[in-house]
GROMACS .gro file of C-alpha atoms in nm:
model
  196
    1MET     CA    1  14.244  16.536  22.815
    2SER     CA    2  14.122  16.586  22.474
    3GLU     CA    3  13.766  16.501  22.315
    4GLY     CA    4  13.694  16.128  22.286
    5ASP     CA    5  13.974  16.033  22.539
    6SER     CA    6  13.736  15.915  22.809
    7VAL     CA    7  13.578  15.567  22.811
    8GLY     CA    8  13.249  15.537  22.624
    9GLU     CA    9  13.266  15.876  22.434
   10SER     CA   10  13.242  15.892  22.069
   11ILE     CA   11  13.480  16.137  21.882
   12HIS     CA   12  13.228  16.420  21.923
   13GLY     CA   13  13.216  16.412  22.285
   14LYS     CA   14  12.883  16.236  22.319
   15PRO     CA   15  12.869  15.907  22.477
   16SER     CA   16  12.833  15.610  22.251
   17ALA     CA   17  12.545  15.385  22.246
   18ILE     CA   18  12.766  15.107  22.363
   19GLY     CA   19  12.899  15.321  22.657
   20ARG     CA   20  12.549  15.425  22.742
   21PHE     CA   21  12.444  15.075  22.740
   22PHE     CA   22  12.704  14.958  22.988
   23THR     CA   23  12.667  15.249  23.213
   24ARG     CA   24  12.298  15.176  23.235
   25LEU     CA   25  12.373  14.816  23.301
   26GLY     CA   26  12.610  14.917  23.586
   27GLN     CA   27  12.343  15.147  23.726
   28ILE     CA   28  12.081  14.865  23.735
   29TYR     CA   29  12.334  14.608  23.887
   30GLN     CA   30  12.434  14.858  24.163
   31SER     CA   31  12.055  14.921  24.219
   32TRP     CA   32  11.993  14.553  24.287
   33LEU     CA   33  12.287  14.529  24.502
   34ASP     CA   34  12.180  14.834  24.712
   35LYS     CA   35  11.840  14.666  24.746
   36SER     CA   36  11.978  14.344  24.882
   37THR     CA   37  12.191  14.508  25.155
   38PRO     CA   38  11.951  14.489  25.437
   39PHE     CA   39  11.880  14.087  25.360
   40SER     CA   40  12.180  13.928  25.479
   41ALA     CA   41  12.029  13.594  25.552
   42VAL     CA   42  11.863  13.588  25.199
   43ARG     CA   43  12.180  13.697  25.021
   44TRP     CA   44  12.391  13.421  25.194
   45ALA     CA   45  12.111  13.164  25.130
   46VAL     CA   46  12.137  13.231  24.746
   47THR     CA   47  12.516  13.205  24.769
   48LEU     CA   48  12.500  12.859  24.933
   49ILE     CA   49  12.246  12.759  24.663
   50LEU     CA   50  12.499  12.861  24.392
   51THR     CA   51  12.776  12.708  24.576
   52ALA     CA   52  12.565  12.376  24.587
   53ILE     CA   53  12.481  12.391  24.208
   54TYR     CA   54  12.848  12.448  24.128
   55MET     CA   55  12.957  12.146  24.350
   56ILE     CA   56  12.686  11.918  24.188
   57ARG     CA   57  12.811  12.055  23.833
   58VAL     CA   58  13.174  11.959  23.921
   59TYR     CA   59  13.063  11.630  24.060
   60ILE     CA   60  12.859  11.554  23.739
   61LEU     CA   61  13.122  11.652  23.494
   62GLN     CA   62  13.401  11.488  23.693
   63GLY     CA   63  13.630  11.788  23.621
   64TRP     CA   64  13.750  12.143  23.674
   65TYR     CA   65  13.922  12.037  23.994
   66ILE     CA   66  14.179  12.324  23.963
   67VAL     CA   67  13.902  12.583  23.931
   68THR     CA   68  13.748  12.443  24.238
   69TYR     CA   69  14.076  12.441  24.420
   70ALA     CA   70  14.136  12.807  24.311
   71LEU     CA   71  13.785  12.911  24.436
   72GLY     CA   72  13.835  12.742  24.758
   73ILE     CA   73  14.188  12.952  24.819
   74TYR     CA   74  14.003  13.268  24.696
   75HIS     CA   75  13.723  13.197  24.975
   76LEU     CA   76  13.981  13.103  25.225
   77ASN     CA   77  14.156  13.436  25.158
   78LEU     CA   78  13.806  13.630  25.181
   79PHE     CA   79  13.740  13.453  25.500
   80ILE     CA   80  14.082  13.553  25.661
   81ALA     CA   81  14.027  13.907  25.556
   82PHE     CA   82  13.669  13.901  25.719
   83LEU     CA   83  13.816  13.777  26.040
   84SER     CA   84  14.083  14.040  26.064
   85PRO     CA   85  14.075  14.368  26.206
   86LYS     CA   86  14.108  14.674  25.965
   87VAL     CA   87  14.427  14.788  26.177
   88ASP     CA   88  14.643  14.492  26.253
   89PRO     CA   89  14.747  14.549  26.617
   90SER     CA   90  15.079  14.353  26.553
   91LEU     CA   91  15.187  14.654  26.314
   92LEU     CA   92  15.107  14.931  26.541
   93ASP     CA   93  15.389  15.114  26.720
   94ASP     CA   94  15.174  15.255  26.973
   95GLY     CA   95  15.108  15.554  26.762
   96ASP     CA   96  14.773  15.707  26.686
   97GLU     CA   97  14.743  15.598  26.317
   98GLY     CA   98  14.383  15.500  26.368
   99PRO     CA   99  14.149  15.297  26.582
  100ALA     CA  100  14.300  15.001  26.754
  101LEU     CA  101  14.187  14.698  26.959
  102PRO     CA  102  14.234  14.715  27.342
  103THR     CA  103  14.515  14.480  27.455
  104LYS     CA  104  14.486  14.551  27.830
  105GLN     CA  105  14.193  14.520  28.079
  106ASN     CA  106  14.197  14.896  28.173
  107GLU     CA  107  14.208  15.009  27.800
  108GLU     CA  108  13.914  15.205  27.653
  109PHE     CA  109  13.683  14.963  27.457
  110ARG     CA  110  13.715  15.008  27.076
  111PRO     CA  111  13.478  14.854  26.833
  112PHE     CA  112  13.595  14.570  26.607
  113ILE     CA  113  13.625  14.682  26.260
  114ARG     CA  114  13.674  14.421  25.977
  115ARG     CA  115  13.933  14.439  25.728
  116LEU     CA  116  13.667  14.301  25.486
  117PRO     CA  117  13.307  14.400  25.561
  118GLU     CA  118  13.015  14.147  25.549
  119PHE     CA  119  12.872  14.289  25.240
  120LYS     CA  120  13.177  14.296  25.055
  121PHE     CA  121  13.279  13.943  25.161
  122TRP     CA  122  12.944  13.819  25.038
  123HIS     CA  123  12.973  14.009  24.718
  124SER     CA  124  13.329  13.878  24.631
  125ALA     CA  125  13.237  13.530  24.730
  126THR     CA  126  12.931  13.517  24.510
  127LYS     CA  127  13.132  13.685  24.213
  128GLY     CA  128  13.394  13.403  24.263
  129ILE     CA  129  13.116  13.141  24.251
  130VAL     CA  130  12.956  13.276  23.931
  131ILE     CA  131  13.303  13.319  23.767
  132ALA     CA  132  13.405  12.963  23.861
  133MET     CA  133  13.085  12.837  23.715
  134ILE     CA  134  13.126  13.017  23.386
  135CYS     CA  135  13.477  12.848  23.371
  136THR     CA  136  13.320  12.511  23.405
  137PHE     CA  137  13.183  12.569  23.055
  138PHE     CA  138  13.518  12.597  22.891
  139GLU     CA  139  13.719  12.289  22.835
  140ALA     CA  140  14.058  12.502  22.854
  141PHE     CA  141  14.001  12.516  23.227
  142ASN     CA  142  13.963  12.136  23.280
  143VAL     CA  143  14.327  12.054  23.358
  144PRO     CA  144  14.372  11.684  23.445
  145VAL     CA  145  14.489  11.651  23.790
  146PHE     CA  146  14.482  11.395  24.070
  147TRP     CA  147  14.207  11.571  24.276
  148PRO     CA  148  14.272  11.394  24.625
  149ILE     CA  149  14.609  11.564  24.630
  150LEU     CA  150  14.436  11.904  24.597
  151VAL     CA  151  14.180  11.812  24.854
  152MET     CA  152  14.457  11.717  25.112
  153TYR     CA  153  14.682  12.009  25.035
  154PHE     CA  154  14.355  12.255  25.085
  155ILE     CA  155  14.268  12.102  25.417
  156MET     CA  156  14.640  12.132  25.524
  157LEU     CA  157  14.654  12.501  25.416
  158PHE     CA  158  14.321  12.561  25.570
  159CYS     CA  159  14.432  12.419  25.919
  160ILE     CA  160  14.764  12.601  25.900
  161THR     CA  161  14.604  12.930  25.802
  162MET     CA  162  14.322  12.918  26.075
  163LYS     CA  163  14.573  12.817  26.346
  164ARG     CA  164  14.768  13.113  26.269
  165GLN     CA  165  14.461  13.353  26.268
  166ILE     CA  166  14.333  13.200  26.581
  167LYS     CA  167  14.676  13.257  26.763
  168HIS     CA  168  14.661  13.627  26.635
  169MET     CA  169  14.323  13.653  26.783
  170VAL     CA  170  14.424  13.520  27.129
  171LYS     CA  171  14.736  13.715  27.131
  172TYR     CA  172  14.556  14.047  27.055
  173ARG     CA  173  14.232  13.960  27.238
  174TYR     CA  174  13.984  14.033  26.968
  175LEU     CA  175  13.680  13.833  26.882
  176PRO     CA  176  13.545  13.916  26.533
  177PHE     CA  177  13.181  13.786  26.619
  178THR     CA  178  12.913  13.957  26.832
  179HIS     CA  179  12.769  13.627  26.964
  180GLY     CA  180  12.893  13.557  27.316
  181LYS     CA  181  13.041  13.903  27.378
  182ARG     CA  182  12.946  14.099  27.708
  183THR     CA  183  12.688  14.348  27.666
  184TYR     CA  184  12.674  14.672  27.900
  185ARG     CA  185  12.368  14.853  28.025
  186GLY     CA  186  12.375  15.208  28.129
  187LYS     CA  187  12.195  15.315  28.444
  188GLU     CA  188  11.823  15.315  28.447
  189ASP     CA  189  11.643  15.639  28.338
  190THR     CA  190  11.453  15.768  28.647
  191GLY     CA  191  11.288  16.040  28.454
  192LYS     CA  192  11.404  16.315  28.667
  193ALA     CA  193  11.616  16.579  28.527
  194PHE     CA  194  11.778  16.706  28.854
  195ALA     CA  195  11.779  16.544  29.204
  196SER     CA  196  11.594  16.759  29.454
   0.00000   0.00000   0.00000
C-alpha cells in the first residue's frame, strides 16, 4: 500500500484534519457506548422514549408509513436474532463445532448464548429509530400508501414468525430468558477442609 492510500491520510502520510476529526468523533461515541453498558434499564428507557417520540411524530405528520413499516420489520428481525441461539441446534450434525443446547434430560447443561447479544440488540434498535426519525425530515421517504394494509401485513408476519420461533424453542428445548429457570445450589460449605 502506497502513501496516502489509507482512509483519512493526506498525500504526505499524515492524517488529514477531517480524518482526525472523524476518528476523534468515533472515539467519543465509543466512550459513551462503553459508559452506558452497565445501565441496561436506562438504555432501554431512552430507546422507548425515542420510539414514543418517533410514533408521535409519525402520527402528527400523518405520513412516512413505509419508513415505520421498514423499522418494524427491522426490529422484528433483531428480536428474532435476540431469541435465537448462537449455534442453531437444527444445523448441527452431532459434531463438535461449538457449544450446543442439551436436547435430552441426561445431557450436560450448556448455557444459552444468543445470536445477537442484548447490548448489540439495543444499539441496533436505537440506531434504527434514529435513522427512521431522520428519514421523516425528507419528503422523498413519504410514499403514499394505505397504512391499514401495512399494519395487517406486519401483524400477520409477526404472528407467523413468532409461531415458527416458538416451535423451534419447544423442539430444541431452550428458553432464552433467565426468568423462571431452575437454579441449582451446591453443597453447603462446612468450613472443614478434611473430614476427620
